[in-house]
PDB file of C-alpha atoms in Angstrom:
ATOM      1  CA  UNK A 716      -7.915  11.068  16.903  1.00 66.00           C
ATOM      2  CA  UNK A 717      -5.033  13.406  15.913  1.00 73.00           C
ATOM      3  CA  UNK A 718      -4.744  16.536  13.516  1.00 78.00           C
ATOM      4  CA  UNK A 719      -5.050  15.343   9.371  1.00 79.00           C
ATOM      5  CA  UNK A 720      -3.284  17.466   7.299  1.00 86.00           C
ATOM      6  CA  UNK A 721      -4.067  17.285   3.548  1.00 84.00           C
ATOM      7  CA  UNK A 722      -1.299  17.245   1.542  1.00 87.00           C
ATOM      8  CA  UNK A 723      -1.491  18.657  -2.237  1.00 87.00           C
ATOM      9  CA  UNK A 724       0.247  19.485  -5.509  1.00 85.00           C
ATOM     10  CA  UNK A 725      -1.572  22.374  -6.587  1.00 86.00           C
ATOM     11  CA  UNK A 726      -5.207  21.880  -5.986  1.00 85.00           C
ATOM     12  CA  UNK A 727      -4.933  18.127  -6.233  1.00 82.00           C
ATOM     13  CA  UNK A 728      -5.076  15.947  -3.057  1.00 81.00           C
ATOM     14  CA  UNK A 729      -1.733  13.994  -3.063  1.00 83.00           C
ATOM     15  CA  UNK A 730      -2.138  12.358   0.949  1.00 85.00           C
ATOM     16  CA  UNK A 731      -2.186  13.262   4.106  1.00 86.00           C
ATOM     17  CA  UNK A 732       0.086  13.749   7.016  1.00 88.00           C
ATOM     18  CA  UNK A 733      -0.503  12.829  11.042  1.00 86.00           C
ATOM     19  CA  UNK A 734       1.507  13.145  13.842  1.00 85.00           C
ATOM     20  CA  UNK A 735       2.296   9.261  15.742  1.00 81.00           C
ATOM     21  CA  UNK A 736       5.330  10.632  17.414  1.00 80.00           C
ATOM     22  CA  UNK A 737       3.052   9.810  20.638  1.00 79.00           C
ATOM     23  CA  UNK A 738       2.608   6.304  19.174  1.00 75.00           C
ATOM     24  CA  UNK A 739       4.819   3.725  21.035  1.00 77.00           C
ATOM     25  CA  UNK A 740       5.240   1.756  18.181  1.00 75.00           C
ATOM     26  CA  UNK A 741       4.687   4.086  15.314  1.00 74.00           C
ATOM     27  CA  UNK A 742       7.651   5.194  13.535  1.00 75.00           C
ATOM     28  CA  UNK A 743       7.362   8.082  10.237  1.00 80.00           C
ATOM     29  CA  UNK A 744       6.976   6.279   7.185  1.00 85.00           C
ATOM     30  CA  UNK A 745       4.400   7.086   4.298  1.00 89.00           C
ATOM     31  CA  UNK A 746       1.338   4.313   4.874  1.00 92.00           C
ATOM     32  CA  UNK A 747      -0.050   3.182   1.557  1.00 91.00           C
ATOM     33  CA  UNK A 748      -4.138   2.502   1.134  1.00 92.00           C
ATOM     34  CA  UNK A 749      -5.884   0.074  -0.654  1.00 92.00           C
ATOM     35  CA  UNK A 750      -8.919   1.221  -2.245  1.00 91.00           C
ATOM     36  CA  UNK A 751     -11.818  -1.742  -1.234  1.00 95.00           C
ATOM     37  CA  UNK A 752     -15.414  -1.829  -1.457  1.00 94.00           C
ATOM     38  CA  UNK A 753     -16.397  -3.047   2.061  1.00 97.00           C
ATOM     39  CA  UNK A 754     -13.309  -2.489   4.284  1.00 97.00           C
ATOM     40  CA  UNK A 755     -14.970  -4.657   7.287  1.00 98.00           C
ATOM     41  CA  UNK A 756     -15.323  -7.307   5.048  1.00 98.00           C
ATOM     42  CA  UNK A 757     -11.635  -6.823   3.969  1.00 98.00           C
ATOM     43  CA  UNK A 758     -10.358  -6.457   7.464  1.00 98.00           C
ATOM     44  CA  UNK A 759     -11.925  -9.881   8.301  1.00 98.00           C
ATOM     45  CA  UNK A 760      -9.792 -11.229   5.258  1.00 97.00           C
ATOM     46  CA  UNK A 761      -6.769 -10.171   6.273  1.00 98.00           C
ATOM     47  CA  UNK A 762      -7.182 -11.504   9.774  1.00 98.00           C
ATOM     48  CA  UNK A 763      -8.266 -14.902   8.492  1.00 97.00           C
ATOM     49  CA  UNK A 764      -5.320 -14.604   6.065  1.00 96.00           C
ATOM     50  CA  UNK A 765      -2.215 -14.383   9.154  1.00 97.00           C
ATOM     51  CA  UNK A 766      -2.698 -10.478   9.410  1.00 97.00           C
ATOM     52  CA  UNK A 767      -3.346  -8.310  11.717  1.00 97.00           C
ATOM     53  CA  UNK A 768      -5.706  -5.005  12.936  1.00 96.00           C
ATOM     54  CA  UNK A 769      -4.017  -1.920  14.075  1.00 92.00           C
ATOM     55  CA  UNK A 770      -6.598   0.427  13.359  1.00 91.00           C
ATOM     56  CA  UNK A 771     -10.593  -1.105  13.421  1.00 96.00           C
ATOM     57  CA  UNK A 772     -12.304   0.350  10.477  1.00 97.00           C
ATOM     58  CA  UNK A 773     -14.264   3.864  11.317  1.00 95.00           C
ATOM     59  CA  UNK A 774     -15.458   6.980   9.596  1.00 93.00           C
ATOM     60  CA  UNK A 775     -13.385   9.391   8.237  1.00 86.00           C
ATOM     61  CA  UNK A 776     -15.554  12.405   7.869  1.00 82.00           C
ATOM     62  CA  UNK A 777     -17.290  12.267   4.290  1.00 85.00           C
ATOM     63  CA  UNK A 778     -14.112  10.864   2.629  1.00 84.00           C
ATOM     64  CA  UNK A 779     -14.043   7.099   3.566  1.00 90.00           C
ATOM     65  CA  UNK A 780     -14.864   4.052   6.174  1.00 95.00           C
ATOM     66  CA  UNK A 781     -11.202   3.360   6.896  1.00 95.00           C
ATOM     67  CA  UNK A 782      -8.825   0.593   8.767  1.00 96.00           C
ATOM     68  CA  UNK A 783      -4.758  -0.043   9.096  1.00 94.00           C
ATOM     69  CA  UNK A 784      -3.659  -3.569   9.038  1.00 97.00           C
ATOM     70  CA  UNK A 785      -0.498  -5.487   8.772  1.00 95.00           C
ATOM     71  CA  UNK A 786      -0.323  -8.659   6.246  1.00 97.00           C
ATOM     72  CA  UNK A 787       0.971 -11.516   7.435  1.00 98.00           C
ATOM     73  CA  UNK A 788       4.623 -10.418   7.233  1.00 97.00           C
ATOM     74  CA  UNK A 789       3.963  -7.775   8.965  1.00 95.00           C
ATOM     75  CA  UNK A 790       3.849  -4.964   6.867  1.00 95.00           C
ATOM     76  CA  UNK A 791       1.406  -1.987   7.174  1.00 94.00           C
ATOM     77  CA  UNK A 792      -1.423  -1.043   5.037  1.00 96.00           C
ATOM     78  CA  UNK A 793      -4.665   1.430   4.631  1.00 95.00           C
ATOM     79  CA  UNK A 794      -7.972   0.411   3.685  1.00 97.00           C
ATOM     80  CA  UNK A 795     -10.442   2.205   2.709  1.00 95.00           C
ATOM     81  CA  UNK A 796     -13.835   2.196   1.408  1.00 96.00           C
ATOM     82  CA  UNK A 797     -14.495   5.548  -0.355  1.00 91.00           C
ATOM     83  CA  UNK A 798     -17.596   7.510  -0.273  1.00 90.00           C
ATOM     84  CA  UNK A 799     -16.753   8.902  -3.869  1.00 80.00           C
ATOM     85  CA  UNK A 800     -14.972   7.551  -6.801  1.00 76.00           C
ATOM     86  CA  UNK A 801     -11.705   8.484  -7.237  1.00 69.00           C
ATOM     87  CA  UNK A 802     -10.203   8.448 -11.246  1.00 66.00           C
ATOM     88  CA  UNK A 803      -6.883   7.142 -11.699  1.00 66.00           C
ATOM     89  CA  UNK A 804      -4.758   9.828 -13.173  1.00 63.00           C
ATOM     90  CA  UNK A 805      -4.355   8.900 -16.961  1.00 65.00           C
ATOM     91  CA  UNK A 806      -0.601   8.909 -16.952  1.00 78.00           C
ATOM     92  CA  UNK A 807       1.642   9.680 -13.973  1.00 82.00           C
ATOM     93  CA  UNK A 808       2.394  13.603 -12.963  1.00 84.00           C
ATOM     94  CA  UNK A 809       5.196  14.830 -11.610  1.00 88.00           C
ATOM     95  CA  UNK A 810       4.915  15.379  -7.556  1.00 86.00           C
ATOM     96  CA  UNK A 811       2.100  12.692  -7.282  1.00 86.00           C
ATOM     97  CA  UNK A 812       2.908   9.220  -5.763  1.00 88.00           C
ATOM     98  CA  UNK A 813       2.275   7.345  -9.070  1.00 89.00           C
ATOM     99  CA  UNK A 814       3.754   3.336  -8.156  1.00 92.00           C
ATOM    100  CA  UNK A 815       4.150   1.382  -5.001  1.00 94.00           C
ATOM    101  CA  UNK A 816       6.559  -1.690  -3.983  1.00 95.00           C
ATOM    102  CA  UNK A 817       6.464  -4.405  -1.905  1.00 96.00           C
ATOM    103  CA  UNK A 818       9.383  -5.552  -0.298  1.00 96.00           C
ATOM    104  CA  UNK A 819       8.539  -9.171   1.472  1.00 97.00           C
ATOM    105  CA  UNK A 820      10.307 -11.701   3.113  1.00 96.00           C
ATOM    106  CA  UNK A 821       8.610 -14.430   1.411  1.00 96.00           C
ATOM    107  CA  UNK A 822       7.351 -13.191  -1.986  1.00 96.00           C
ATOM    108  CA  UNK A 823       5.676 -16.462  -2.733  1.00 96.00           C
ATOM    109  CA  UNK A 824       3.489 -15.664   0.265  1.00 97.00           C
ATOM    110  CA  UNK A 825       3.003 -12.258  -0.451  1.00 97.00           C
ATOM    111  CA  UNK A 826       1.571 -12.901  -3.691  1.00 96.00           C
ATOM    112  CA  UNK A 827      -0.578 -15.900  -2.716  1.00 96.00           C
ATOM    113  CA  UNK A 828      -2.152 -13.171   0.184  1.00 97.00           C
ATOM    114  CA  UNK A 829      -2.244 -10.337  -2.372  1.00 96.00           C
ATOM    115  CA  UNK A 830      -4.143 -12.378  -4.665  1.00 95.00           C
ATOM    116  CA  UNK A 831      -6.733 -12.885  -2.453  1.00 94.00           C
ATOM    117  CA  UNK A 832      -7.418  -9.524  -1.020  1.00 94.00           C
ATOM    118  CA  UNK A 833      -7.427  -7.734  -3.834  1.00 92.00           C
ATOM    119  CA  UNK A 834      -7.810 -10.028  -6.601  1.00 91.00           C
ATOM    120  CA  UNK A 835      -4.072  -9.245  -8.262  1.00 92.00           C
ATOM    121  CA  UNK A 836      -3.308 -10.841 -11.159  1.00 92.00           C
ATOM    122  CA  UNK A 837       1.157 -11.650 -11.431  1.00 93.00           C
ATOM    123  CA  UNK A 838       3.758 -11.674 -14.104  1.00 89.00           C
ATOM    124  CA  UNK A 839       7.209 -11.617 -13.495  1.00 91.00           C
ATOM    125  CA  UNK A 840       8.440  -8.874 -15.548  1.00 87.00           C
ATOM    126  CA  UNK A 841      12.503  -8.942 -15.147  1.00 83.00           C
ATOM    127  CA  UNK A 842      14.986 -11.066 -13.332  1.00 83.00           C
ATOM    128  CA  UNK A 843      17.744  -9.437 -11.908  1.00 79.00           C
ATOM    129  CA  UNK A 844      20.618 -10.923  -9.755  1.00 72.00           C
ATOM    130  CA  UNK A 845      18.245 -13.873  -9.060  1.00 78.00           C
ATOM    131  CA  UNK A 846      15.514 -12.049  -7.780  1.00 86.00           C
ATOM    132  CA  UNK A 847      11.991 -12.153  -9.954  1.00 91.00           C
ATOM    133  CA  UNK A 848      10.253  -8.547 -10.167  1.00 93.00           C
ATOM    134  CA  UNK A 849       6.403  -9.310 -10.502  1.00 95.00           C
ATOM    135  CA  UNK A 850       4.165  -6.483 -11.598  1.00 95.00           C
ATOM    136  CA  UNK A 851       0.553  -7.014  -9.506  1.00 95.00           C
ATOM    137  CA  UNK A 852      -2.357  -5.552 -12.238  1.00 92.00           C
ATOM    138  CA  UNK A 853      -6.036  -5.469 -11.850  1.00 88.00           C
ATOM    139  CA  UNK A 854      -6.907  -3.347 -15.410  1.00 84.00           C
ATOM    140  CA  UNK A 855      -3.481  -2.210 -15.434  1.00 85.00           C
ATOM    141  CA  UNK A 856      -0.803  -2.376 -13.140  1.00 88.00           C
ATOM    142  CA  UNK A 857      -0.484  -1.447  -9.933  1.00 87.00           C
ATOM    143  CA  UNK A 858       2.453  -2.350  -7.766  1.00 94.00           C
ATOM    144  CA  UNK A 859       5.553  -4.065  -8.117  1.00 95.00           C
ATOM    145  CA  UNK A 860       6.877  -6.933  -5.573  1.00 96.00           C
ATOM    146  CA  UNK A 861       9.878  -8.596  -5.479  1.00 95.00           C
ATOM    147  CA  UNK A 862      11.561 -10.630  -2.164  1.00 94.00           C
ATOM    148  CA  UNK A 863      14.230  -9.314  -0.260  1.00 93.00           C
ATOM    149  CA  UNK A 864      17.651 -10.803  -0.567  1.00 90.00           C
ATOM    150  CA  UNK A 865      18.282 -13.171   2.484  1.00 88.00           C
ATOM    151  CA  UNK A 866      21.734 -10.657   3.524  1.00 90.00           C
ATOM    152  CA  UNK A 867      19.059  -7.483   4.059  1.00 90.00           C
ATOM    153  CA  UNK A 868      18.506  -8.152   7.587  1.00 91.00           C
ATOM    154  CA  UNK A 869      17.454  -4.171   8.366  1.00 92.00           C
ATOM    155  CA  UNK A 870      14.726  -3.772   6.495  1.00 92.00           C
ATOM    156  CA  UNK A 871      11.299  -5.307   7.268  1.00 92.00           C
ATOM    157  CA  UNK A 872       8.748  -6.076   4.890  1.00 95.00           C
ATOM    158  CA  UNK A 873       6.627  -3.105   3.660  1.00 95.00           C
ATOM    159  CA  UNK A 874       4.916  -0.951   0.961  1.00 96.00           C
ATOM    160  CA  UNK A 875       7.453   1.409  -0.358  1.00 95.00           C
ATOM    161  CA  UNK A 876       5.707   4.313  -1.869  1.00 94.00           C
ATOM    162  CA  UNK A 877       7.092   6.304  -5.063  1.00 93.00           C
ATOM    163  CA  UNK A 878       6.833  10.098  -6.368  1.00 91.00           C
ATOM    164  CA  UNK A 879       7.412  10.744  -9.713  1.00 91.00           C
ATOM    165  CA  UNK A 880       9.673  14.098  -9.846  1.00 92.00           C
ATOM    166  CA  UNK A 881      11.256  16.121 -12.983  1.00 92.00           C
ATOM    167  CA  UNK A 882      14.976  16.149 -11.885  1.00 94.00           C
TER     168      UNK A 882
END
């Protein structure tokens, strides 16, 4: 129930930007979406899965039937059911957000949760300073998600989004 701005790169939708500064406990961070193809069905999921509703799925004009949740680490995410399809881009383009991360607390969790709300397939794809990087695909990949170190106390789990830039 606030202003949506569209945000693009040219003529090409990119995301969106609201206002939460009136939001107790909403701080600015860029909120990833899942796309899924009944988000009240998905929202049930993650509820019967340890997460948790902070937005109940509703209309968004023409565009979608959307819903924010938290997983069961607590980490925010969009759903959405869209009204039209959306392509993926073929390769990624500079000022587009083009990967996503997961930072959890328990990866073993994450994945086990990931798995079974979006049907994410895992392979560890490097090992660095004891930490296992596992790439989550569907047809290709789609996100990366690796655990937090047990010394990173400040940062809580979440989706970290990336833009791909030329310099």
């Amino acid at each position: 129930d606030r202003p949506y701005v569209l945000a693009r790169s040219g003529s090409t939708l990119v995301g969106g930007i609201v206002d939460v500064s009136s939001m107790a406990d909403a701080g600015p961070q860029w909120l990833s979406f899942m796309s899924v193809s009944d988000v009240d069905k998905t929202v049930a999921l993650v509820q019967s899965g340890g997460g948790k509703v902070l937005a109940e799925p509703r209309e968004v004009g023409k565009l979608a039937r959307a819903a924010v949740v938290t997983d069961p680490q607590g980490a925010p995410l969009g759903l959405a059911q869209l009204r039209r399809e959306m392509p993926d881009p073929p390769d990624p383009t500079p000022n587009h957000f083009f990967w996503q991360e997961y930072l959890a607390r328990d990866a073993d969790k994450a994945l086990a949760f990931y798995k079974q709300l979006a049907g994410y397939q895992s392979a560890i794809q490097e090992t660095r300073l004891g930490v296992d990087y596992h790439v989550l695909r569907t047809t290709r990949g789609r996100a990366g998600l690796f655990q937090l170190p047990p010394k990173v106390v400040d940062v809580q789990p979440n989706w970290l989004p990336y833009v791909l830039v030329t310099d």
